[in-house]
XYZ file of C-alpha atoms in Angstrom:
741
model
C -12.804 -122.658 -31.967
C -16.366 -121.561 -32.711
C -18.885 -124.383 -32.949
C -21.626 -124.286 -35.564
C -25.201 -125.484 -35.052
C -25.652 -129.286 -35.397
C -22.100 -129.952 -34.164
C -22.093 -132.971 -31.843
C -20.118 -133.205 -28.603
C -20.854 -136.756 -27.567
C -24.618 -136.943 -26.921
C -24.987 -133.151 -27.073
C -26.062 -131.284 -30.204
C -25.063 -127.612 -30.466
C -28.065 -125.391 -31.224
C -26.827 -121.795 -31.001
C -24.164 -119.643 -29.312
C -25.146 -117.887 -26.076
C -22.062 -115.866 -25.215
C -18.396 -115.901 -24.379
C -16.236 -114.981 -21.412
C -12.700 -115.135 -20.197
C -12.959 -118.850 -19.470
C -14.868 -120.131 -22.463
C -17.608 -119.934 -25.043
C -21.139 -120.918 -24.076
C -23.696 -122.595 -26.336
C -27.287 -123.687 -26.086
C -27.427 -127.392 -26.835
C -29.738 -130.405 -26.796
C -29.118 -133.458 -24.650
C -30.255 -136.126 -27.131
C -30.472 -138.785 -24.447
C -32.732 -136.968 -21.986
C -34.418 -134.664 -24.544
C -33.636 -131.508 -22.602
C -31.991 -128.166 -23.343
C -28.628 -127.574 -21.685
C -25.850 -125.003 -21.721
C -22.371 -126.106 -22.791
C -19.218 -124.198 -21.920
C -16.242 -124.935 -24.165
C -12.662 -124.013 -23.370
C -11.330 -121.953 -26.333
C -8.986 -123.873 -28.595
C -6.087 -121.433 -28.195
C -6.170 -121.978 -24.435
C -6.431 -125.768 -24.408
C -2.690 -126.221 -24.649
C -2.099 -124.165 -21.487
C -1.782 -126.657 -18.622
C -2.655 -124.046 -15.963
C -5.860 -122.976 -17.722
C -6.843 -126.581 -18.328
C -6.393 -127.317 -14.602
C -8.445 -124.261 -13.772
C -11.156 -125.418 -16.168
C -11.245 -128.868 -14.561
C -11.304 -127.235 -11.141
C -14.408 -125.299 -12.208
C -16.148 -128.570 -12.943
C -15.190 -130.078 -9.594
C -16.140 -126.864 -7.785
C -19.604 -126.617 -9.278
C -20.295 -130.334 -8.916
C -19.631 -130.108 -5.175
C -22.321 -127.457 -4.756
C -26.061 -128.057 -4.715
C -28.142 -124.950 -4.202
C -31.205 -123.431 -5.918
C -29.268 -120.208 -6.565
C -26.194 -121.854 -8.087
C -26.180 -123.018 -11.701
C -26.284 -126.837 -11.748
C -23.502 -128.839 -13.433
C -24.808 -131.880 -15.344
C -21.741 -133.338 -17.014
C -18.072 -132.960 -18.004
C -16.557 -134.249 -21.240
C -13.868 -134.154 -23.901
C -14.329 -134.850 -27.619
C -11.620 -134.492 -30.244
C -9.537 -132.324 -27.956
C -12.479 -130.123 -26.963
C -13.038 -129.817 -23.205
C -16.548 -128.861 -22.176
C -18.946 -128.551 -19.252
C -22.658 -129.316 -19.500
C -24.723 -127.066 -17.261
C -28.287 -126.151 -16.478
C -29.783 -123.990 -19.229
C -31.205 -120.804 -17.730
C -33.910 -118.586 -19.206
C -33.608 -114.940 -18.282
C -31.034 -112.159 -18.398
C -27.838 -111.435 -16.548
C -27.838 -108.845 -13.815
C -25.453 -106.851 -16.000
C -28.039 -106.765 -18.790
C -30.800 -105.785 -16.363
C -28.751 -102.938 -14.892
C -28.402 -101.360 -18.316
C -32.050 -100.325 -17.867
C -31.356 -98.732 -14.496
C -31.336 -99.790 -10.847
C -33.588 -102.478 -9.454
C -36.499 -101.523 -7.185
C -35.615 -101.991 -3.527
C -37.828 -105.070 -3.106
C -36.405 -107.130 -5.996
C -32.890 -105.904 -5.203
C -33.147 -107.216 -1.657
C -34.685 -110.497 -2.789
C -31.918 -111.165 -5.308
C -29.245 -110.019 -2.865
C -30.442 -112.578 -0.328
C -30.351 -115.275 -3.006
C -26.792 -114.378 -4.043
C -25.633 -114.221 -0.429
C -27.190 -117.639 0.242
C -25.369 -119.065 -2.782
C -22.067 -117.627 -1.577
C -22.704 -119.014 1.894
C -23.193 -122.508 0.469
C -20.003 -122.191 -1.609
C -17.943 -120.835 1.279
C -19.136 -123.629 3.582
C -17.742 -126.079 1.015
C -14.404 -124.302 0.957
C -15.050 -122.563 -2.368
C -14.246 -118.899 -3.045
C -15.778 -117.576 -6.258
C -13.277 -114.735 -6.830
C -15.124 -113.285 -9.830
C -18.501 -112.181 -8.520
C -19.915 -109.482 -10.806
C -23.277 -108.632 -12.445
C -22.313 -110.608 -15.551
C -21.999 -113.763 -13.444
C -25.484 -113.498 -11.955
C -28.449 -114.693 -14.015
C -31.929 -113.415 -13.163
C -34.544 -116.085 -13.864
C -38.195 -116.580 -13.006
C -37.148 -118.775 -10.090
C -34.653 -116.233 -8.762
C -31.008 -115.269 -9.089
C -28.475 -117.904 -10.153
C -24.750 -117.583 -9.471
C -22.660 -118.536 -12.522
C -19.085 -119.155 -13.552
C -16.877 -120.567 -10.853
C -14.092 -120.563 -13.434
C -11.991 -118.433 -11.109
C -13.019 -120.193 -7.922
C -10.161 -121.407 -5.787
C -10.535 -124.269 -3.372
C -9.544 -123.041 0.045
C -6.053 -124.175 0.928
C -4.795 -124.493 -2.658
C -1.598 -122.851 -3.762
C -2.057 -119.067 -3.707
C 0.759 -118.545 -6.151
C -1.675 -118.402 -9.036
C -3.427 -115.373 -7.576
C -1.439 -112.448 -8.965
C 1.810 -111.900 -10.725
C 1.933 -108.177 -11.383
C -0.367 -105.235 -11.944
C 1.879 -103.703 -14.530
C 1.144 -106.321 -17.145
C -2.643 -106.240 -16.724
C -4.118 -104.876 -19.956
C -7.753 -106.048 -19.806
C -10.514 -105.713 -17.216
C -11.013 -109.466 -17.061
C -8.647 -112.235 -16.024
C -5.446 -112.384 -17.980
C -2.877 -115.078 -18.237
C -0.356 -114.679 -15.408
C -1.934 -111.514 -13.972
C -5.025 -110.597 -11.973
C -7.807 -113.040 -11.284
C -11.187 -111.337 -11.313
C -12.763 -108.174 -12.692
C -11.224 -104.896 -11.571
C -14.322 -102.986 -10.460
C -15.398 -105.765 -8.118
C -12.013 -106.875 -6.780
C -11.108 -106.508 -3.120
C -7.992 -104.483 -2.176
C -6.154 -107.616 -1.075
C -6.720 -109.146 -4.519
C -5.302 -106.046 -6.179
C -2.263 -106.284 -3.920
C -1.702 -109.924 -4.841
C -2.411 -111.215 -1.373
C -4.265 -114.365 -0.360
C -7.984 -113.898 -1.084
C -10.468 -115.758 1.090
C -14.264 -115.721 1.320
C -14.204 -112.111 2.509
C -13.007 -111.044 -0.958
C -16.307 -112.391 -2.290
C -18.130 -110.263 0.292
C -16.317 -107.152 -0.973
C -17.432 -107.978 -4.511
C -20.916 -108.662 -3.204
C -21.033 -105.189 -1.637
C -19.997 -103.615 -4.945
C -22.661 -105.593 -6.809
C -25.357 -104.709 -4.254
C -24.429 -101.018 -4.473
C -24.851 -101.175 -8.251
C -28.141 -103.067 -8.005
C -29.688 -100.349 -5.828
C -28.185 -97.216 -7.415
C -27.578 -98.236 -11.020
C -24.012 -96.925 -10.668
C -20.782 -98.797 -10.028
C -19.373 -98.456 -6.529
C -15.919 -97.562 -7.860
C -15.129 -95.857 -11.133
C -12.072 -94.414 -12.845
C -11.006 -93.136 -16.238
C -8.069 -95.503 -16.276
C -7.033 -98.735 -14.635
C -4.703 -96.828 -12.339
C -7.409 -94.399 -11.200
C -9.860 -97.265 -10.725
C -7.413 -99.181 -8.545
C -6.713 -95.983 -6.593
C -10.452 -95.543 -5.995
C -10.858 -99.110 -4.740
C -7.817 -98.877 -2.502
C -8.453 -95.462 -0.973
C -11.920 -93.990 -1.564
C -15.482 -94.705 -0.494
C -18.452 -94.964 -2.877
C -21.202 -92.365 -2.775
C -23.799 -93.165 -0.059
C -26.765 -95.179 -1.247
C -29.192 -92.617 0.148
C -27.784 -89.849 -2.064
C -28.109 -91.936 -5.219
C -31.233 -93.910 -4.272
C -33.464 -91.961 -1.844
C -35.519 -95.080 -1.111
C -32.523 -97.058 0.175
C -32.853 -97.792 3.916
C -29.954 -96.809 6.191
C -29.690 -100.439 7.296
C -28.899 -101.380 3.702
C -26.265 -98.651 3.612
C -24.639 -100.319 6.624
C -24.601 -103.718 4.899
C -22.899 -102.301 1.802
C -20.414 -100.179 3.759
C -19.349 -103.136 5.876
C -18.929 -105.353 2.811
C -16.728 -102.690 1.182
C -14.390 -102.184 4.131
C -10.797 -101.998 2.910
C -9.516 -104.436 5.531
C -10.939 -107.981 5.418
C -11.154 -108.098 9.228
C -13.511 -105.095 9.197
C -15.982 -106.696 6.788
C -18.773 -109.095 7.475
C -17.076 -112.374 8.260
C -19.582 -114.673 6.587
C -22.120 -114.580 3.777
C -24.577 -116.161 6.203
C -24.522 -113.024 8.359
C -25.007 -110.820 5.317
C -27.990 -112.874 4.144
C -29.545 -112.735 7.624
C -29.183 -108.950 7.763
C -30.728 -108.543 4.324
C -33.663 -110.776 5.261
C -34.349 -108.602 8.278
C -34.347 -105.450 6.137
C -36.682 -107.054 3.590
C -39.099 -108.438 6.164
C -39.090 -105.841 8.935
C -38.154 -102.550 7.405
C -35.405 -100.188 8.486
C -34.551 -97.745 11.232
C -37.230 -95.358 12.415
C -37.926 -92.397 10.221
C -35.790 -93.542 7.286
C -36.451 -94.957 3.805
C -37.418 -98.611 3.776
C -38.630 -100.938 1.059
C -41.654 -102.220 2.922
C -44.882 -100.632 4.064
C -46.356 -102.396 7.070
C -49.573 -102.197 9.025
C -51.185 -98.847 9.720
C -50.513 -98.997 13.464
C -46.774 -98.908 12.766
C -47.092 -95.613 10.831
C -44.260 -96.044 8.466
C -41.803 -93.538 7.151
C -41.389 -91.476 4.091
C -38.320 -90.373 2.139
C -39.332 -88.823 -1.123
C -38.015 -86.892 -4.054
C -40.327 -84.243 -5.476
C -41.500 -82.898 -8.668
C -42.760 -79.619 -9.798
C -44.648 -76.496 -8.698
C -46.828 -78.110 -6.052
C -45.334 -81.586 -6.403
C -43.962 -83.173 -3.263
C -41.940 -86.355 -3.364
C -42.042 -88.898 -0.605
C -41.039 -92.454 0.297
C -42.161 -95.447 2.322
C -42.336 -95.226 6.074
C -40.083 -97.616 7.982
C -40.232 -99.859 10.997
C -37.889 -100.138 13.931
C -36.239 -103.318 15.012
C -36.264 -104.088 18.724
C -36.338 -100.364 19.494
C -38.925 -98.027 20.989
C -41.127 -96.470 18.354
C -40.002 -93.027 17.261
C -41.886 -90.266 15.513
C -41.629 -90.712 11.753
C -39.500 -88.163 9.923
C -40.915 -86.998 6.610
C -38.267 -85.926 4.127
C -40.020 -83.744 1.600
C -38.822 -81.320 -1.022
C -40.284 -79.267 -3.830
C -38.965 -78.828 -7.338
C -39.818 -75.484 -8.861
C -41.150 -75.398 -12.381
C -39.742 -72.982 -14.969
C -40.874 -69.419 -14.434
C -44.472 -68.749 -15.477
C -45.114 -72.440 -16.249
C -48.128 -74.136 -14.715
C -48.127 -77.902 -14.191
C -50.521 -80.304 -15.890
C -48.986 -83.567 -14.724
C -45.530 -85.095 -14.244
C -44.165 -88.629 -14.646
C -40.975 -90.090 -13.154
C -38.550 -91.991 -15.363
C -38.278 -95.754 -14.711
C -35.088 -95.268 -12.684
C -36.517 -92.336 -10.722
C -33.793 -89.913 -11.846
C -35.817 -87.592 -14.095
C -39.235 -86.076 -14.562
C -41.074 -85.402 -17.759
C -43.978 -83.039 -17.270
C -46.637 -81.281 -19.260
C -46.687 -77.565 -18.507
C -48.542 -74.484 -19.715
C -46.574 -71.258 -20.111
C -47.747 -67.656 -19.799
C -48.724 -67.572 -23.463
C -51.025 -70.561 -22.977
C -48.774 -72.989 -24.852
C -48.669 -76.527 -23.513
C -45.490 -78.539 -24.076
C -43.352 -81.236 -22.475
C -40.335 -80.527 -20.287
C -37.659 -82.829 -18.831
C -36.089 -82.153 -15.459
C -33.295 -84.303 -13.937
C -33.830 -84.497 -10.197
C -30.189 -83.606 -9.585
C -30.490 -80.433 -11.669
C -31.924 -76.986 -11.003
C -33.461 -76.513 -14.433
C -35.880 -78.133 -16.843
C -35.471 -78.369 -20.609
C -38.388 -78.132 -23.051
C -38.697 -80.976 -25.556
C -38.742 -79.593 -29.086
C -41.786 -80.421 -31.158
C -44.020 -81.335 -28.215
C -46.396 -78.352 -28.323
C -49.783 -79.463 -27.045
C -48.191 -82.458 -25.339
C -50.017 -83.997 -22.394
C -50.154 -87.212 -20.353
C -46.566 -88.282 -21.152
C -45.177 -91.749 -20.407
C -41.633 -93.152 -20.566
C -40.077 -95.877 -22.663
C -38.648 -98.697 -20.501
C -35.058 -97.612 -21.223
C -35.802 -93.991 -20.315
C -34.561 -92.732 -23.697
C -37.915 -91.780 -25.248
C -41.246 -90.351 -24.172
C -44.700 -91.124 -25.512
C -47.381 -88.430 -25.333
C -50.633 -87.176 -26.832
C -50.949 -83.984 -28.888
C -53.090 -82.795 -31.782
C -55.349 -85.859 -31.426
C -52.395 -88.151 -32.059
C -50.181 -90.530 -30.119
C -46.551 -89.532 -30.597
C -43.086 -90.444 -29.389
C -40.007 -88.272 -29.074
C -36.401 -89.269 -28.374
C -34.621 -87.368 -25.607
C -31.505 -87.285 -27.762
C -33.251 -85.018 -30.262
C -35.175 -85.186 -33.488
C -38.754 -84.498 -34.445
C -41.548 -86.455 -32.722
C -42.898 -89.466 -34.599
C -46.648 -89.963 -35.022
C -47.670 -93.456 -33.952
C -51.469 -93.387 -34.111
C -54.468 -91.099 -34.531
C -56.219 -90.861 -31.163
C -57.293 -88.290 -28.599
C -55.680 -90.381 -25.876
C -56.122 -90.358 -22.126
C -53.368 -92.629 -20.918
C -50.461 -94.703 -22.183
C -47.868 -97.244 -21.050
C -44.784 -98.695 -22.749
C -43.973 -102.404 -22.407
C -40.401 -103.776 -22.259
C -41.217 -105.611 -25.495
C -41.703 -102.267 -27.240
C -45.484 -102.554 -27.450
C -47.482 -99.505 -26.368
C -50.829 -99.549 -24.608
C -53.070 -96.504 -24.867
C -56.671 -95.514 -24.273
C -59.140 -93.071 -25.748
C -61.882 -91.153 -23.924
C -64.104 -94.216 -24.220
C -63.516 -97.804 -25.204
C -61.046 -100.547 -24.236
C -57.284 -100.496 -23.771
C -55.593 -100.689 -27.183
C -52.269 -102.278 -28.093
C -49.859 -100.966 -30.699
C -47.044 -103.197 -31.995
C -43.438 -101.902 -31.740
C -43.383 -101.188 -35.441
C -46.749 -99.420 -35.425
C -49.699 -100.452 -37.558
C -53.263 -101.146 -36.538
C -54.145 -100.826 -32.870
C -55.864 -103.893 -31.433
C -58.027 -104.011 -28.284
C -56.460 -105.897 -25.407
C -59.378 -105.497 -22.964
C -63.161 -105.782 -23.398
C -65.818 -103.472 -21.971
C -68.435 -105.152 -19.808
C -71.842 -103.567 -20.417
C -73.322 -105.429 -17.435
C -71.129 -103.267 -15.181
C -71.919 -100.125 -17.209
C -68.286 -99.864 -18.282
C -67.773 -97.233 -20.952
C -64.004 -96.695 -20.684
C -60.823 -98.499 -19.690
C -58.118 -95.968 -18.868
C -54.593 -95.311 -17.572
C -52.728 -98.617 -18.147
C -49.675 -99.252 -15.948
C -47.372 -102.261 -16.412
C -46.550 -104.656 -13.595
C -42.915 -105.840 -13.187
C -43.291 -108.847 -15.511
C -43.855 -106.456 -18.423
C -46.843 -108.431 -19.695
C -49.618 -107.780 -17.191
C -50.916 -104.304 -16.530
C -53.269 -102.370 -14.280
C -56.126 -100.347 -15.718
C -59.171 -98.455 -14.469
C -62.597 -99.587 -15.685
C -65.212 -96.883 -15.191
C -68.485 -95.430 -16.353
C -67.627 -91.997 -17.737
C -71.222 -91.076 -18.453
C -72.686 -91.875 -15.040
C -71.919 -91.145 -11.421
C -68.203 -90.357 -11.064
C -68.314 -92.563 -7.960
C -70.076 -95.470 -9.613
C -69.571 -98.477 -7.307
C -68.791 -100.576 -10.386
C -65.642 -98.540 -11.098
C -62.685 -100.797 -10.365
C -58.983 -101.486 -10.922
C -58.363 -104.588 -13.047
C -55.310 -106.506 -14.234
C -55.134 -107.185 -17.959
C -52.570 -109.184 -19.920
C -50.809 -108.898 -23.263
C -50.842 -112.699 -23.408
C -54.609 -113.040 -23.558
C -55.138 -114.122 -19.956
C -58.603 -113.276 -18.579
C -58.735 -109.908 -16.830
C -58.835 -110.060 -13.046
C -60.623 -107.532 -10.807
C -58.609 -106.101 -7.924
C -60.155 -103.277 -5.891
C -62.990 -100.759 -6.267
C -61.529 -97.420 -7.338
C -62.397 -94.195 -9.102
C -58.834 -93.196 -9.995
C -55.788 -94.641 -11.747
C -53.608 -97.164 -9.900
C -49.868 -97.826 -10.077
C -47.477 -100.405 -8.630
C -44.101 -100.193 -6.916
C -41.995 -102.301 -4.596
C -44.673 -104.797 -3.572
C -47.476 -102.278 -3.213
C -50.528 -101.242 -5.168
C -50.953 -97.469 -5.076
C -54.581 -96.366 -5.144
C -56.448 -93.112 -4.542
C -59.478 -92.630 -2.370
C -61.597 -89.480 -2.226
C -62.407 -87.055 -4.978
C -63.395 -83.615 -6.211
C -60.366 -81.521 -5.319
C -57.893 -83.857 -3.707
C -57.681 -87.524 -2.832
C -55.671 -89.635 -0.408
C -52.906 -91.783 -1.867
C -52.753 -95.237 -0.256
C -50.230 -98.063 -0.492
C -51.809 -101.518 -0.342
C -49.476 -104.541 0.039
C -49.823 -106.505 -3.194
C -48.433 -109.782 -4.526
C -47.690 -109.020 -8.184
C -47.300 -112.713 -9.022
C -50.526 -113.989 -7.460
C -52.330 -110.689 -8.109
C -53.595 -110.567 -4.535
C -53.823 -107.702 -2.055
C -52.772 -108.325 1.529
C -52.872 -106.579 4.875
C -53.964 -103.036 5.559
C -53.336 -100.052 3.267
C -51.273 -97.139 4.546
C -51.872 -93.491 3.672
C -48.876 -91.967 1.912
C -50.297 -88.522 1.197
C -53.509 -86.560 1.667
C -55.104 -84.290 -0.883
C -53.059 -85.182 -3.954
C -54.117 -83.334 -7.066
C -56.820 -84.707 -9.323
C -56.518 -83.793 -12.987
C -59.926 -82.306 -13.654
C -59.734 -82.545 -17.432
C -59.834 -86.346 -17.323
C -62.220 -88.330 -15.204
C -60.469 -90.793 -12.928
C -56.936 -89.352 -13.184
C -54.939 -88.545 -10.050
C -51.694 -86.652 -10.518
C -48.962 -88.868 -9.070
C -46.179 -91.050 -10.423
C -44.028 -93.849 -9.017
C -40.796 -95.166 -10.523
C -39.499 -98.724 -10.586
C -37.156 -98.036 -7.664
C -40.012 -96.881 -5.451
C -39.540 -93.115 -5.743
C -42.855 -91.261 -5.665
C -43.797 -87.819 -6.915
C -47.236 -86.309 -6.573
C -49.033 -83.028 -7.071
C -49.779 -81.903 -3.535
C -53.152 -80.176 -3.550
C -53.197 -77.526 -0.852
C -56.057 -75.104 -1.419
C -56.193 -72.513 1.347
C -58.104 -69.344 0.503
C -59.645 -66.405 2.337
C -62.940 -64.715 1.539
C -62.194 -60.971 1.358
C -64.232 -57.822 0.741
C -63.101 -55.198 -1.782
C -64.704 -51.899 -2.713
C -65.306 -50.820 -6.289
C -61.908 -49.178 -6.410
C -60.220 -52.506 -5.627
C -59.300 -51.613 -2.053
C -59.610 -54.368 0.509
C -62.151 -53.510 3.213
C -62.336 -56.687 5.300
C -62.343 -60.499 5.643
C -64.998 -63.114 6.175
C -64.117 -66.123 8.276
C -60.824 -67.938 8.682
C -58.658 -69.158 5.774
C -59.596 -72.578 4.435
C -60.470 -74.529 1.289
C -63.204 -72.079 0.270
C -64.124 -71.189 -3.288
C -66.914 -70.200 -5.700
C -68.548 -67.567 -3.425
C -71.985 -66.281 -4.455
C -73.562 -63.293 -2.616
C -77.328 -63.429 -2.008
C -79.594 -60.945 -3.826
C -80.093 -58.900 -0.656
C -76.352 -58.795 0.058
C -76.720 -60.251 3.549
C -75.433 -63.777 2.954
C -72.794 -65.575 0.921
C -72.894 -69.170 -0.292
C -69.584 -70.895 -1.001
C -68.103 -74.328 -1.560
C -65.899 -75.951 1.092
C -63.696 -78.975 0.509
C -63.980 -81.217 3.571
C -60.971 -83.468 4.134
C -62.849 -85.769 6.513
C -65.366 -86.968 3.935
C -63.247 -85.878 0.951
C -66.271 -84.247 -0.586
C -67.172 -80.639 -1.350
C -70.242 -79.129 0.321
C -72.097 -75.812 0.218
C -72.038 -73.545 3.268
C -73.932 -70.283 3.818
C -72.384 -67.389 5.740
C -74.188 -64.570 7.536
C -72.157 -61.514 6.544
C -73.424 -59.328 9.371
C -72.752 -61.790 12.187
C -69.695 -63.435 10.629
C -70.987 -66.984 11.156
C -71.554 -69.798 8.711
C -73.727 -72.917 8.556
C -73.631 -76.013 6.384
C -76.364 -76.231 3.754
C -75.568 -79.618 2.195
C -73.959 -82.878 3.184
C -73.186 -86.216 1.508
C -73.499 -88.603 -0.113
C -71.317 -87.230 -2.847
C -70.337 -83.633 -3.432
C -72.651 -80.668 -3.792
C -71.223 -77.550 -5.447
C -71.907 -74.390 -7.428
C -74.605 -72.553 -5.498
C -76.987 -70.326 -7.523
C -79.342 -68.068 -5.510
C -83.026 -67.744 -6.400
C -84.224 -64.156 -7.032
C -85.834 -63.882 -3.587
C -82.852 -65.485 -1.819
C -84.969 -68.263 -0.318
C -83.568 -71.158 -2.339
C -80.281 -72.338 -3.796
C -79.806 -74.495 -6.885
C -76.653 -76.594 -7.043
C -74.936 -79.456 -8.804
C -74.536 -82.888 -7.156
C -72.844 -86.127 -8.178
C -74.645 -88.278 -5.626
C -76.394 -90.258 -8.375
C -74.982 -89.240 -11.749
C -72.008 -87.158 -12.763
C -73.984 -83.947 -12.438
C -77.649 -83.570 -11.506
C -79.279 -80.329 -10.438
C -81.023 -79.981 -7.070
C -82.811 -77.123 -5.291
C -82.872 -76.659 -1.510
C -84.372 -73.973 0.773
C -81.652 -71.828 2.344
C -83.123 -72.336 5.800
C -82.766 -76.098 5.444
C -86.464 -76.498 6.213
C -88.663 -78.107 3.589
C -88.080 -80.722 0.950
C -85.092 -80.793 -1.380
C -86.073 -81.069 -5.032
C -84.256 -83.042 -7.739
C -84.597 -80.936 -10.866
C -82.836 -83.457 -13.136
C -82.442 -87.204 -12.816
C -80.707 -88.415 -15.963
C -77.389 -89.962 -16.863
C -76.023 -86.625 -18.127
C -73.917 -83.768 -16.832
C -75.928 -80.668 -15.974
C -74.896 -77.456 -14.248
C -77.237 -74.718 -12.937
C -76.559 -71.269 -14.409
C -79.350 -68.876 -13.429
C -82.975 -68.512 -12.375
C -85.808 -66.818 -14.191
C -86.880 -63.532 -12.607
C -90.014 -65.079 -11.162
C -88.061 -68.033 -9.717
C -90.122 -70.583 -11.632
C -87.466 -71.745 -14.115
C -83.802 -72.741 -14.047
C -81.368 -72.283 -16.899
C -78.712 -74.992 -17.050
C -75.786 -76.077 -19.162
C -76.090 -79.586 -20.485
C -72.675 -81.191 -20.984
C -71.926 -84.063 -23.302
C -71.439 -87.169 -21.142
C -67.852 -87.651 -20.055
C -66.587 -84.678 -22.064
C -65.932 -80.995 -21.531
C -67.746 -79.449 -24.497
C -70.892 -77.418 -23.835
C -73.507 -78.711 -26.207
C -76.754 -76.974 -25.299
C -78.493 -74.483 -23.044
C -81.757 -75.626 -21.497
C -84.453 -73.970 -19.439
C -86.144 -76.403 -17.071
C -89.364 -75.587 -15.148
C -89.423 -76.377 -11.475
C -92.083 -78.744 -10.117
C -95.618 -77.407 -10.101
C -95.046 -75.287 -13.226
């Protein structure tokens, strides 16, 4: 019997239905005595007359009432009104684990945390002689306070008559419990349950292993096209290893799952307490040396990396792990490259929320930019129709659509097909998609803007602070709660290393923004860590800083995950890397190694100068005896100008920090070099004697971008390009006299 709103069951007023299961319908209700919201489970009318089901229903009440644990749903009351039997339980806000898994696997950190909570709940139940017998994702509620174990409707008090366990497999027609047949849900049932044998607490541990496997991988441990094939899989096959489906899964977690899923009860873990203890160790200490682990620890432990990669020069990696009571071993880096389609050059790539696919912006041989999608378990990428000009893509939370910018518009395209939909007019430089359907995006300058799921007018959700010279908020990235987000506040018209540039946390709920760390590049979050980039010019270092996403606080020491990741030169402050919700990381590995070579006029190579290295932009002196060139220096992560003596084959440094100094232009007599520097603004012009002796002269000192082009024949004037602040459009050509003229 379905209850309508306002129906009264004693002191309880029905408000709305919540759901239904094999053992009853559940409603949200109001306790009129205590003025609180509760959940009421009602035994269906057509089952009330069954004495066995009624006894089982009453047993559920007694079972739950005997348990008191923060991760077990609390029973408040038991009643009967007009032939309706009902339970009154704690009302929980959140979603079931089954609902959460529809969006993909959980990140390793949350998966371990919830697994510990479930194991603790089982331990409490087992210590009270209670076996759940129907543990599955649908019976686990994820709330703000943690996981809650639900529905002991199939629980059997230890020592009760086992005759009600199974009658026959042949009559089982549904995946859930049926009258007179199997108790439990097929895909999570232990072999002994399928065989109709006595099921003790170790059957719950088998189900727990299946649930944990699904939490980490997003795939069921056992699958089949029919009931018979599913039972065969449970009875005789092993699930795919965690590490093949979830590269970030630590081997120690693989061992926990494998032991839970042992076919024989005696070969499994013998108590939920032991399982919980093992999971706590993995969460707190890491995993075996050189293997994927969910935690990054202090620098001196030099953690591990297991990564999946992405694209052309993209290398994927993972967190470094710790050993437990073992001698330290050399970390093993598991790296791989994913080739882009032939003749396609990468702009940037973004991992899907579950870490299984990449969407990337690529430029083909004809100069056309478009979006491509590449599953990580495939050898090919597929272009997305209608995405010509697409750049800076970002995923929808369910991984079924992609947002991107093209033709000065924000668009979305479904992976299932169809033309892209225009959402807003903007030349965007960063977007993020909230679980609520709202989209955050940013323009070249200005605050972060919010667009409602249905479109409409974009509203600012952050505010620029002129006192910190902020001119742009860019690259939003949502934190796990789906409401707060990271963004980069920077001054796009000043020094690219302005000390005021910083990562902040904003909120869709109107909470005041909170500053986190100084930074000049976009930040992301995964698995308890804030990912930030240090360095600049050509390549930066990607660091993982332990971070409490609830308190918004950094902790401990950061660890370097990768050196010289690519920086997307078209957009100030953008580093080319991406991290998925399950902790998988992909980044554009910048590895510039070049050689300075001599060629004659016929194009024949005649010699080399110096050893290979990150050398570029060579300029030969007017007399042909020297060459000036830029060198990227990994130590300072800046670019400096060096001068080589071509006859002797030696080189000397001309410039040094602070900041980078690039783009040497020789004076007509070869005695001086003009160059660009970002030591104060984005691009000022300086002049320095080649010998290093004498004073260096600042030719410009304004908050603009200027680049030296050439000298006048008499060496008294410099011609420069004057760029529009923060942009890439040349707007004027200026001739500037040097001092004394």
